[in-house]
Amino acid sequence: MLLATDLDGTFLGGDPAQKTALYQLINGHPSFHLAFVSGRGLASVLPLFEDPLMPRPHFIICDVGATIVHGHTLQPVEPIQSLIEEKWPGKEKVAALLSQVKGLAPQDVPQERRCSYFYHKQTDINTLKYRVEQLNCDLILSAGKFADILPKGVNKGFSLQLLVEQYGFDIENILVAGDTFNDLSLFETGYKAVVVGNAEPGLPEATYGLPAVYQAREEGAGGILEALRYFSFIRTAQS
Ligand SMILES: [Mg+2]
Protein backbone atom coordinates (compact mmCIF):
# COMPACT_ATOMS: atom_id res chain seq x y z
CA MET A 1 0.00 0.00 0.00
CA LEU A 2 0.94 3.67 -0.24
CA LEU A 3 0.49 5.91 2.79
CA ALA A 4 0.68 9.55 1.67
CA THR A 5 0.68 11.61 4.82
CA ASP A 6 0.95 15.18 5.97
CA LEU A 7 3.61 15.69 8.67
CA ASP A 8 2.83 18.36 11.28
CA GLY A 9 -0.25 17.47 13.30
CA THR A 10 -0.65 14.21 11.37
CA PHE A 11 2.32 11.82 11.00
CA LEU A 12 4.25 13.81 13.62
CA GLY A 13 1.19 14.44 15.80
CA GLY A 14 -0.60 12.54 18.51
CA ASP A 15 0.39 10.34 21.40
CA PRO A 16 4.11 9.30 21.51
CA ALA A 17 3.25 5.63 22.00
CA GLN A 18 1.00 5.66 18.94
CA LYS A 19 3.69 7.41 16.90
CA THR A 20 6.16 4.71 17.88
CA ALA A 21 3.64 1.99 16.98
CA LEU A 22 3.01 3.53 13.55
CA TYR A 23 6.69 4.06 12.74
CA GLN A 24 7.57 0.52 13.82
CA LEU A 25 4.74 -0.86 11.72
CA ILE A 26 6.05 0.94 8.63
CA ASN A 27 9.71 0.08 9.31
CA GLY A 28 8.76 -3.58 9.72
CA HIS A 29 6.90 -3.83 6.41
CA PRO A 30 9.14 -3.09 3.39
CA SER A 31 6.11 -3.43 1.08
CA PHE A 32 4.58 -0.43 2.84
CA HIS A 33 5.23 2.57 0.56
CA LEU A 34 5.41 5.93 2.26
CA ALA A 35 5.16 9.47 0.91
CA PHE A 36 5.46 12.58 3.04
CA VAL A 37 3.18 15.36 1.78
CA SER A 38 4.04 18.47 3.74
CA GLY A 39 3.80 22.22 3.82
CA ARG A 40 7.41 22.32 5.01
CA GLY A 41 10.28 23.10 2.67
CA LEU A 42 12.68 20.21 2.00
CA ALA A 43 15.36 21.71 4.28
CA SER A 44 12.87 21.58 7.15
CA VAL A 45 11.93 17.95 6.46
CA LEU A 46 15.47 16.51 6.44
CA PRO A 47 16.25 17.03 10.19
CA LEU A 48 13.43 14.57 10.95
CA PHE A 49 15.71 11.74 9.79
CA GLU A 50 18.06 12.37 12.72
CA ASP A 51 15.52 10.30 14.66
CA PRO A 52 16.54 6.68 13.91
CA LEU A 53 12.95 5.51 14.27
CA MET A 54 11.66 7.94 11.64
CA PRO A 55 10.73 5.88 8.55
CA ARG A 56 12.47 6.97 5.35
CA PRO A 57 9.76 7.74 2.79
CA HIS A 58 9.98 6.62 -0.83
CA PHE A 59 8.89 10.10 -1.89
CA ILE A 60 8.80 13.55 -0.31
CA ILE A 61 6.27 16.03 -1.59
CA CYS A 62 6.86 19.31 0.22
CA ASP A 63 6.33 23.07 -0.23
CA VAL A 64 2.58 22.26 -0.19
CA GLY A 65 2.99 20.22 -3.38
CA ALA A 66 5.49 22.44 -5.22
CA THR A 67 8.53 20.21 -4.57
CA ILE A 68 8.65 16.48 -5.26
CA VAL A 69 11.76 14.36 -4.68
CA HIS A 70 12.78 10.74 -4.22
CA GLY A 71 13.06 10.00 -0.51
CA HIS A 72 16.48 8.34 -0.60
CA THR A 73 18.38 10.30 -3.23
CA LEU A 74 16.51 13.61 -2.74
CA GLN A 75 16.63 13.99 -6.53
CA PRO A 76 13.61 15.63 -8.19
CA VAL A 77 10.90 13.33 -9.50
CA GLU A 78 10.84 14.19 -13.20
CA PRO A 79 9.05 15.22 -15.30
CA ILE A 80 6.66 16.30 -12.52
CA GLN A 81 9.10 18.75 -10.91
CA SER A 82 9.81 20.52 -14.21
CA LEU A 83 6.09 20.78 -14.94
CA ILE A 84 5.60 22.60 -11.63
CA GLU A 85 8.64 24.82 -12.19
CA GLU A 86 7.21 26.05 -15.50
CA LYS A 87 4.10 27.35 -13.73
CA TRP A 88 5.96 29.38 -11.09
CA PRO A 89 6.45 33.12 -11.75
CA GLY A 90 9.37 33.38 -9.30
CA LYS A 91 9.52 34.61 -5.71
CA GLU A 92 10.74 38.12 -6.61
CA LYS A 93 7.66 38.76 -8.75
CA VAL A 94 5.36 37.38 -6.06
CA ALA A 95 7.00 39.35 -3.26
CA ALA A 96 6.86 42.59 -5.27
CA LEU A 97 3.15 42.27 -6.01
CA LEU A 98 2.17 41.25 -2.49
CA SER A 99 4.34 43.75 -0.61
CA GLN A 100 1.47 46.25 -0.51
CA VAL A 101 -1.12 43.87 0.97
CA LYS A 102 -2.02 45.01 4.48
CA GLY A 103 -1.55 42.52 7.30
CA LEU A 104 0.60 40.09 5.35
CA ALA A 105 4.00 39.04 6.75
CA PRO A 106 6.48 36.76 4.96
CA GLN A 107 7.28 33.48 6.72
CA ASP A 108 11.00 33.10 7.30
CA VAL A 109 11.15 29.40 6.38
CA PRO A 110 12.93 27.44 3.63
CA GLN A 111 10.66 27.43 0.59
CA GLU A 112 10.85 26.78 -3.14
CA ARG A 113 8.35 27.41 -5.94
CA ARG A 114 5.91 28.89 -3.44
CA CYS A 115 5.77 31.88 -1.10
CA SER A 116 4.36 31.54 2.39
CA TYR A 117 3.03 34.35 4.54
CA PHE A 118 1.31 34.83 7.86
CA TYR A 119 -2.10 36.44 7.84
CA HIS A 120 -4.50 37.43 10.63
CA LYS A 121 -8.02 38.71 11.14
CA GLN A 122 -7.20 42.23 9.91
CA THR A 123 -5.41 41.08 6.74
CA ASP A 124 -6.88 42.48 3.53
CA ILE A 125 -7.84 39.08 2.10
CA ASN A 126 -9.74 40.51 -0.88
CA THR A 127 -6.70 42.43 -2.11
CA LEU A 128 -4.56 39.37 -1.47
CA LYS A 129 -6.87 37.20 -3.58
CA TYR A 130 -6.91 39.78 -6.37
CA ARG A 131 -3.12 40.05 -6.48
CA VAL A 132 -2.68 36.27 -6.45
CA GLU A 133 -5.03 36.06 -9.43
CA GLN A 134 -2.93 38.69 -11.21
CA LEU A 135 0.08 36.44 -10.67
CA ASN A 136 -1.86 33.52 -12.14
CA CYS A 137 -1.16 31.63 -8.93
CA ASP A 138 -3.29 29.85 -6.32
CA LEU A 139 -3.86 30.87 -2.71
CA ILE A 140 -4.31 28.36 0.12
CA LEU A 141 -5.30 29.63 3.56
CA SER A 142 -4.90 27.19 6.45
CA ALA A 143 -4.75 26.93 10.24
CA GLY A 144 -6.16 30.46 10.49
CA LYS A 145 -2.71 31.99 9.95
CA PHE A 146 -0.87 30.50 6.95
CA ALA A 147 -1.28 31.92 3.44
CA ASP A 148 0.54 29.91 0.76
CA ILE A 149 0.93 31.23 -2.77
CA LEU A 150 1.48 28.36 -5.18
CA PRO A 151 1.88 27.81 -8.92
CA LYS A 152 -1.55 27.63 -10.59
CA GLY A 153 -3.23 24.28 -10.01
CA VAL A 154 -0.41 23.00 -7.80
CA ASN A 155 -1.28 21.62 -4.39
CA LYS A 156 -0.66 18.46 -2.40
CA GLY A 157 -3.36 16.50 -4.21
CA PHE A 158 -2.18 17.58 -7.67
CA SER A 159 1.39 16.40 -7.11
CA LEU A 160 0.34 13.19 -5.40
CA GLN A 161 -1.98 12.26 -8.27
CA LEU A 162 0.80 12.78 -10.84
CA LEU A 163 3.08 10.61 -8.71
CA VAL A 164 0.45 7.87 -8.41
CA GLU A 165 -0.07 7.87 -12.19
CA GLN A 166 3.63 7.89 -12.97
CA TYR A 167 4.44 4.94 -10.72
CA GLY A 168 1.20 3.06 -11.30
CA PHE A 169 0.14 2.74 -7.67
CA ASP A 170 -3.13 0.83 -7.22
CA ILE A 171 -5.61 3.52 -6.19
CA GLU A 172 -7.50 1.04 -4.03
CA ASN A 173 -4.40 0.66 -1.89
CA ILE A 174 -3.69 4.31 -1.13
CA LEU A 175 -4.42 6.08 2.15
CA VAL A 176 -3.98 9.85 2.48
CA ALA A 177 -3.90 11.61 5.85
CA GLY A 178 -4.06 15.21 6.99
CA ASP A 179 -5.27 17.73 9.55
CA THR A 180 -5.57 21.22 8.00
CA PHE A 181 -7.00 22.98 4.97
CA ASN A 182 -3.79 22.67 2.99
CA ASP A 183 -4.61 18.93 3.01
CA LEU A 184 -8.06 19.44 1.48
CA SER A 185 -6.76 18.68 -2.03
CA LEU A 186 -5.57 15.29 -0.72
CA PHE A 187 -9.07 14.48 0.46
CA GLU A 188 -10.51 15.56 -2.89
CA THR A 189 -8.42 13.01 -4.83
CA GLY A 190 -11.00 10.32 -4.05
CA TYR A 191 -8.35 8.04 -2.54
CA LYS A 192 -9.12 6.47 0.84
CA ALA A 193 -8.44 9.20 3.37
CA VAL A 194 -8.33 10.05 7.05
CA VAL A 195 -8.94 13.40 8.71
CA VAL A 196 -7.12 12.94 12.02
CA GLY A 197 -8.84 13.72 15.31
CA ASN A 198 -7.18 17.04 16.07
CA ALA A 199 -8.03 18.56 12.69
CA GLU A 200 -8.40 22.26 11.99
CA PRO A 201 -11.94 23.47 12.81
CA GLY A 202 -14.11 23.29 9.71
CA LEU A 203 -12.08 20.58 7.96
CA PRO A 204 -14.29 17.67 9.13
CA GLU A 205 -17.34 19.59 7.81
CA ALA A 206 -15.58 20.45 4.54
CA THR A 207 -14.75 16.80 3.92
CA TYR A 208 -17.99 15.34 5.23
CA GLY A 209 -19.72 13.50 2.41
CA LEU A 210 -16.59 13.16 0.29
CA PRO A 211 -16.33 9.50 -0.70
CA ALA A 212 -13.80 7.42 1.22
CA VAL A 213 -12.95 10.05 3.86
CA TYR A 214 -12.79 8.63 7.38
CA GLN A 215 -13.01 11.01 10.35
CA ALA A 216 -10.74 9.60 13.06
CA ARG A 217 -11.26 10.05 16.78
CA GLU A 218 -7.58 9.64 17.61
CA GLU A 219 -5.11 12.45 17.01
CA GLY A 220 -2.17 12.46 14.60
CA ALA A 221 -0.39 9.10 14.21
CA GLY A 222 -3.13 7.48 16.30
CA GLY A 223 -5.69 8.62 13.74
CA ILE A 224 -3.62 7.08 10.94
CA LEU A 225 -3.48 3.75 12.81
CA GLU A 226 -7.23 3.97 13.39
CA ALA A 227 -7.81 4.48 9.65
CA LEU A 228 -5.41 1.67 8.66
CA ARG A 229 -7.63 -0.63 10.74
CA TYR A 230 -10.87 0.95 9.51
CA PHE A 231 -9.93 0.37 5.86
CA SER A 232 -8.54 -3.11 6.73
CA PHE A 233 -5.00 -2.29 5.66
CA ILE A 234 -4.01 -3.80 9.02
CA ARG A 235 -5.94 -5.90 11.52
CA THR A 236 -4.49 -4.43 14.71
CA ALA A 237 -2.08 -1.61 15.52
CA GLN A 238 0.76 -4.13 15.82
CA SER A 239 0.02 -6.49 12.93
MG1 LIG B 1 -0.63 19.40 9.18
mmCIF file of C-alpha atoms and ligand atoms in Angstrom:
data_model
loop_
_atom_site.group_PDB
_atom_site.id
_atom_site.type_symbol
_atom_site.label_atom_id
_atom_site.label_comp_id
_atom_site.label_asym_id
_atom_site.label_seq_id
_atom_site.Cartn_x
_atom_site.Cartn_y
_atom_site.Cartn_z
ATOM 1 C CA MET A 1 0.000 0.000 0.000
ATOM 2 C CA LEU A 2 0.940 3.666 -0.238
ATOM 3 C CA LEU A 3 0.493 5.912 2.789
ATOM 4 C CA ALA A 4 0.679 9.550 1.673
ATOM 5 C CA THR A 5 0.677 11.609 4.822
ATOM 6 C CA ASP A 6 0.952 15.178 5.975
ATOM 7 C CA LEU A 7 3.608 15.688 8.673
ATOM 8 C CA ASP A 8 2.825 18.361 11.279
ATOM 9 C CA GLY A 9 -0.252 17.471 13.301
ATOM 10 C CA THR A 10 -0.645 14.209 11.375
ATOM 11 C CA PHE A 11 2.321 11.816 11.003
ATOM 12 C CA LEU A 12 4.250 13.814 13.621
ATOM 13 C CA GLY A 13 1.195 14.437 15.801
ATOM 14 C CA GLY A 14 -0.596 12.542 18.514
ATOM 15 C CA ASP A 15 0.392 10.338 21.396
ATOM 16 C CA PRO A 16 4.114 9.304 21.511
ATOM 17 C CA ALA A 17 3.246 5.625 22.005
ATOM 18 C CA GLN A 18 0.995 5.660 18.940
ATOM 19 C CA LYS A 19 3.694 7.413 16.903
ATOM 20 C CA THR A 20 6.162 4.707 17.882
ATOM 21 C CA ALA A 21 3.639 1.989 16.982
ATOM 22 C CA LEU A 22 3.007 3.526 13.553
ATOM 23 C CA TYR A 23 6.686 4.065 12.744
ATOM 24 C CA GLN A 24 7.570 0.516 13.824
ATOM 25 C CA LEU A 25 4.735 -0.864 11.721
ATOM 26 C CA ILE A 26 6.055 0.936 8.630
ATOM 27 C CA ASN A 27 9.714 0.080 9.310
ATOM 28 C CA GLY A 28 8.755 -3.583 9.724
ATOM 29 C CA HIS A 29 6.900 -3.829 6.412
ATOM 30 C CA PRO A 30 9.139 -3.091 3.393
ATOM 31 C CA SER A 31 6.107 -3.435 1.080
ATOM 32 C CA PHE A 32 4.580 -0.431 2.836
ATOM 33 C CA HIS A 33 5.231 2.569 0.557
ATOM 34 C CA LEU A 34 5.409 5.930 2.264
ATOM 35 C CA ALA A 35 5.157 9.470 0.906
ATOM 36 C CA PHE A 36 5.462 12.576 3.037
ATOM 37 C CA VAL A 37 3.178 15.356 1.784
ATOM 38 C CA SER A 38 4.041 18.474 3.742
ATOM 39 C CA GLY A 39 3.800 22.223 3.820
ATOM 40 C CA ARG A 40 7.409 22.315 5.009
ATOM 41 C CA GLY A 41 10.277 23.102 2.666
ATOM 42 C CA LEU A 42 12.680 20.210 2.002
ATOM 43 C CA ALA A 43 15.362 21.715 4.277
ATOM 44 C CA SER A 44 12.867 21.581 7.150
ATOM 45 C CA VAL A 45 11.932 17.950 6.459
ATOM 46 C CA LEU A 46 15.470 16.506 6.444
ATOM 47 C CA PRO A 47 16.247 17.028 10.190
ATOM 48 C CA LEU A 48 13.428 14.566 10.954
ATOM 49 C CA PHE A 49 15.708 11.737 9.792
ATOM 50 C CA GLU A 50 18.062 12.369 12.721
ATOM 51 C CA ASP A 51 15.517 10.295 14.663
ATOM 52 C CA PRO A 52 16.543 6.684 13.908
ATOM 53 C CA LEU A 53 12.952 5.507 14.271
ATOM 54 C CA MET A 54 11.659 7.939 11.638
ATOM 55 C CA PRO A 55 10.735 5.878 8.548
ATOM 56 C CA ARG A 56 12.474 6.967 5.352
ATOM 57 C CA PRO A 57 9.756 7.741 2.786
ATOM 58 C CA HIS A 58 9.975 6.617 -0.833
ATOM 59 C CA PHE A 59 8.892 10.103 -1.890
ATOM 60 C CA ILE A 60 8.804 13.552 -0.313
ATOM 61 C CA ILE A 61 6.267 16.034 -1.587
ATOM 62 C CA CYS A 62 6.865 19.315 0.222
ATOM 63 C CA ASP A 63 6.334 23.072 -0.225
ATOM 64 C CA VAL A 64 2.584 22.259 -0.190
ATOM 65 C CA GLY A 65 2.989 20.224 -3.379
ATOM 66 C CA ALA A 66 5.486 22.440 -5.223
ATOM 67 C CA THR A 67 8.526 20.208 -4.569
ATOM 68 C CA ILE A 68 8.653 16.476 -5.259
ATOM 69 C CA VAL A 69 11.758 14.358 -4.684
ATOM 70 C CA HIS A 70 12.779 10.742 -4.224
ATOM 71 C CA GLY A 71 13.057 10.004 -0.505
ATOM 72 C CA HIS A 72 16.479 8.339 -0.597
ATOM 73 C CA THR A 73 18.383 10.300 -3.235
ATOM 74 C CA LEU A 74 16.505 13.610 -2.744
ATOM 75 C CA GLN A 75 16.632 13.992 -6.527
ATOM 76 C CA PRO A 76 13.613 15.629 -8.194
ATOM 77 C CA VAL A 77 10.900 13.333 -9.503
ATOM 78 C CA GLU A 78 10.845 14.187 -13.196
ATOM 79 C CA PRO A 79 9.046 15.220 -15.296
ATOM 80 C CA ILE A 80 6.659 16.299 -12.522
ATOM 81 C CA GLN A 81 9.099 18.747 -10.907
ATOM 82 C CA SER A 82 9.814 20.518 -14.208
ATOM 83 C CA LEU A 83 6.090 20.776 -14.939
ATOM 84 C CA ILE A 84 5.596 22.605 -11.629
ATOM 85 C CA GLU A 85 8.642 24.816 -12.190
ATOM 86 C CA GLU A 86 7.208 26.054 -15.498
ATOM 87 C CA LYS A 87 4.102 27.349 -13.729
ATOM 88 C CA TRP A 88 5.958 29.378 -11.088
ATOM 89 C CA PRO A 89 6.452 33.121 -11.745
ATOM 90 C CA GLY A 90 9.371 33.384 -9.295
ATOM 91 C CA LYS A 91 9.522 34.613 -5.713
ATOM 92 C CA GLU A 92 10.738 38.118 -6.614
ATOM 93 C CA LYS A 93 7.663 38.758 -8.747
ATOM 94 C CA VAL A 94 5.355 37.380 -6.056
ATOM 95 C CA ALA A 95 7.004 39.350 -3.263
ATOM 96 C CA ALA A 96 6.861 42.587 -5.271
ATOM 97 C CA LEU A 97 3.153 42.271 -6.013
ATOM 98 C CA LEU A 98 2.171 41.246 -2.487
ATOM 99 C CA SER A 99 4.344 43.746 -0.607
ATOM 100 C CA GLN A 100 1.470 46.247 -0.514
ATOM 101 C CA VAL A 101 -1.118 43.868 0.969
ATOM 102 C CA LYS A 102 -2.018 45.010 4.478
ATOM 103 C CA GLY A 103 -1.552 42.524 7.296
ATOM 104 C CA LEU A 104 0.604 40.086 5.348
ATOM 105 C CA ALA A 105 4.005 39.044 6.751
ATOM 106 C CA PRO A 106 6.480 36.756 4.960
ATOM 107 C CA GLN A 107 7.277 33.476 6.723
ATOM 108 C CA ASP A 108 10.996 33.102 7.303
ATOM 109 C CA VAL A 109 11.149 29.400 6.379
ATOM 110 C CA PRO A 110 12.927 27.442 3.634
ATOM 111 C CA GLN A 111 10.657 27.426 0.586
ATOM 112 C CA GLU A 112 10.845 26.775 -3.137
ATOM 113 C CA ARG A 113 8.350 27.409 -5.941
ATOM 114 C CA ARG A 114 5.909 28.892 -3.437
ATOM 115 C CA CYS A 115 5.771 31.876 -1.099
ATOM 116 C CA SER A 116 4.361 31.536 2.389
ATOM 117 C CA TYR A 117 3.029 34.348 4.539
ATOM 118 C CA PHE A 118 1.307 34.825 7.865
ATOM 119 C CA TYR A 119 -2.100 36.441 7.842
ATOM 120 C CA HIS A 120 -4.501 37.428 10.626
ATOM 121 C CA LYS A 121 -8.024 38.710 11.138
ATOM 122 C CA GLN A 122 -7.196 42.227 9.909
ATOM 123 C CA THR A 123 -5.407 41.078 6.745
ATOM 124 C CA ASP A 124 -6.882 42.480 3.534
ATOM 125 C CA ILE A 125 -7.844 39.081 2.099
ATOM 126 C CA ASN A 126 -9.744 40.512 -0.881
ATOM 127 C CA THR A 127 -6.704 42.425 -2.108
ATOM 128 C CA LEU A 128 -4.562 39.370 -1.467
ATOM 129 C CA LYS A 129 -6.874 37.199 -3.584
ATOM 130 C CA TYR A 130 -6.909 39.785 -6.375
ATOM 131 C CA ARG A 131 -3.121 40.048 -6.476
ATOM 132 C CA VAL A 132 -2.682 36.272 -6.446
ATOM 133 C CA GLU A 133 -5.028 36.060 -9.431
ATOM 134 C CA GLN A 134 -2.926 38.694 -11.213
ATOM 135 C CA LEU A 135 0.083 36.443 -10.672
ATOM 136 C CA ASN A 136 -1.864 33.515 -12.139
ATOM 137 C CA CYS A 137 -1.156 31.626 -8.931
ATOM 138 C CA ASP A 138 -3.285 29.845 -6.323
ATOM 139 C CA LEU A 139 -3.862 30.871 -2.710
ATOM 140 C CA ILE A 140 -4.308 28.359 0.116
ATOM 141 C CA LEU A 141 -5.297 29.627 3.563
ATOM 142 C CA SER A 142 -4.898 27.187 6.445
ATOM 143 C CA ALA A 143 -4.745 26.931 10.238
ATOM 144 C CA GLY A 144 -6.161 30.459 10.494
ATOM 145 C CA LYS A 145 -2.712 31.991 9.948
ATOM 146 C CA PHE A 146 -0.871 30.498 6.951
ATOM 147 C CA ALA A 147 -1.276 31.923 3.440
ATOM 148 C CA ASP A 148 0.537 29.913 0.761
ATOM 149 C CA ILE A 149 0.935 31.234 -2.769
ATOM 150 C CA LEU A 150 1.483 28.363 -5.183
ATOM 151 C CA PRO A 151 1.884 27.812 -8.920
ATOM 152 C CA LYS A 152 -1.547 27.633 -10.587
ATOM 153 C CA GLY A 153 -3.228 24.277 -10.013
ATOM 154 C CA VAL A 154 -0.405 22.998 -7.804
ATOM 155 C CA ASN A 155 -1.277 21.622 -4.390
ATOM 156 C CA LYS A 156 -0.659 18.463 -2.401
ATOM 157 C CA GLY A 157 -3.362 16.501 -4.212
ATOM 158 C CA PHE A 158 -2.177 17.576 -7.672
ATOM 159 C CA SER A 159 1.390 16.401 -7.111
ATOM 160 C CA LEU A 160 0.345 13.187 -5.401
ATOM 161 C CA GLN A 161 -1.981 12.263 -8.272
ATOM 162 C CA LEU A 162 0.800 12.779 -10.838
ATOM 163 C CA LEU A 163 3.075 10.612 -8.707
ATOM 164 C CA VAL A 164 0.450 7.866 -8.410
ATOM 165 C CA GLU A 165 -0.069 7.867 -12.188
ATOM 166 C CA GLN A 166 3.635 7.889 -12.971
ATOM 167 C CA TYR A 167 4.444 4.938 -10.717
ATOM 168 C CA GLY A 168 1.197 3.057 -11.303
ATOM 169 C CA PHE A 169 0.143 2.740 -7.667
ATOM 170 C CA ASP A 170 -3.135 0.833 -7.225
ATOM 171 C CA ILE A 171 -5.609 3.525 -6.194
ATOM 172 C CA GLU A 172 -7.496 1.045 -4.025
ATOM 173 C CA ASN A 173 -4.397 0.664 -1.888
ATOM 174 C CA ILE A 174 -3.691 4.311 -1.128
ATOM 175 C CA LEU A 175 -4.416 6.077 2.149
ATOM 176 C CA VAL A 176 -3.978 9.854 2.478
ATOM 177 C CA ALA A 177 -3.904 11.605 5.854
ATOM 178 C CA GLY A 178 -4.058 15.211 6.986
ATOM 179 C CA ASP A 179 -5.270 17.726 9.551
ATOM 180 C CA THR A 180 -5.566 21.222 8.004
ATOM 181 C CA PHE A 181 -6.997 22.981 4.968
ATOM 182 C CA ASN A 182 -3.789 22.666 2.989
ATOM 183 C CA ASP A 183 -4.612 18.927 3.006
ATOM 184 C CA LEU A 184 -8.062 19.444 1.476
ATOM 185 C CA SER A 185 -6.758 18.680 -2.025
ATOM 186 C CA LEU A 186 -5.572 15.290 -0.725
ATOM 187 C CA PHE A 187 -9.072 14.481 0.460
ATOM 188 C CA GLU A 188 -10.510 15.561 -2.888
ATOM 189 C CA THR A 189 -8.421 13.006 -4.829
ATOM 190 C CA GLY A 190 -10.997 10.317 -4.047
ATOM 191 C CA TYR A 191 -8.354 8.035 -2.535
ATOM 192 C CA LYS A 192 -9.124 6.473 0.843
ATOM 193 C CA ALA A 193 -8.443 9.203 3.369
ATOM 194 C CA VAL A 194 -8.325 10.052 7.046
ATOM 195 C CA VAL A 195 -8.943 13.404 8.706
ATOM 196 C CA VAL A 196 -7.123 12.937 12.020
ATOM 197 C CA GLY A 197 -8.840 13.719 15.312
ATOM 198 C CA ASN A 198 -7.181 17.039 16.073
ATOM 199 C CA ALA A 199 -8.030 18.557 12.689
ATOM 200 C CA GLU A 200 -8.405 22.265 11.987
ATOM 201 C CA PRO A 201 -11.940 23.469 12.809
ATOM 202 C CA GLY A 202 -14.108 23.290 9.705
ATOM 203 C CA LEU A 203 -12.082 20.577 7.962
ATOM 204 C CA PRO A 204 -14.288 17.671 9.128
ATOM 205 C CA GLU A 205 -17.338 19.585 7.811
ATOM 206 C CA ALA A 206 -15.576 20.454 4.538
ATOM 207 C CA THR A 207 -14.752 16.801 3.924
ATOM 208 C CA TYR A 208 -17.992 15.343 5.231
ATOM 209 C CA GLY A 209 -19.715 13.503 2.413
ATOM 210 C CA LEU A 210 -16.585 13.157 0.286
ATOM 211 C CA PRO A 211 -16.334 9.500 -0.703
ATOM 212 C CA ALA A 212 -13.796 7.419 1.224
ATOM 213 C CA VAL A 213 -12.954 10.049 3.860
ATOM 214 C CA TYR A 214 -12.794 8.627 7.381
ATOM 215 C CA GLN A 215 -13.012 11.011 10.345
ATOM 216 C CA ALA A 216 -10.740 9.603 13.061
ATOM 217 C CA ARG A 217 -11.261 10.053 16.777
ATOM 218 C CA GLU A 218 -7.576 9.638 17.606
ATOM 219 C CA GLU A 219 -5.109 12.451 17.009
ATOM 220 C CA GLY A 220 -2.166 12.458 14.599
ATOM 221 C CA ALA A 221 -0.394 9.101 14.210
ATOM 222 C CA GLY A 222 -3.134 7.480 16.301
ATOM 223 C CA GLY A 223 -5.692 8.624 13.740
ATOM 224 C CA ILE A 224 -3.620 7.079 10.941
ATOM 225 C CA LEU A 225 -3.484 3.749 12.813
ATOM 226 C CA GLU A 226 -7.233 3.970 13.388
ATOM 227 C CA ALA A 227 -7.807 4.477 9.654
ATOM 228 C CA LEU A 228 -5.412 1.669 8.661
ATOM 229 C CA ARG A 229 -7.631 -0.631 10.743
ATOM 230 C CA TYR A 230 -10.875 0.945 9.512
ATOM 231 C CA PHE A 231 -9.930 0.366 5.860
ATOM 232 C CA SER A 232 -8.538 -3.108 6.731
ATOM 233 C CA PHE A 233 -4.997 -2.288 5.661
ATOM 234 C CA ILE A 234 -4.006 -3.800 9.018
ATOM 235 C CA ARG A 235 -5.941 -5.902 11.520
ATOM 236 C CA THR A 236 -4.489 -4.428 14.706
ATOM 237 C CA ALA A 237 -2.078 -1.612 15.520
ATOM 238 C CA GLN A 238 0.758 -4.129 15.822
ATOM 239 C CA SER A 239 0.022 -6.488 12.935
HETATM 240 MG MG MG B 1 -0.628 19.401 9.181
#
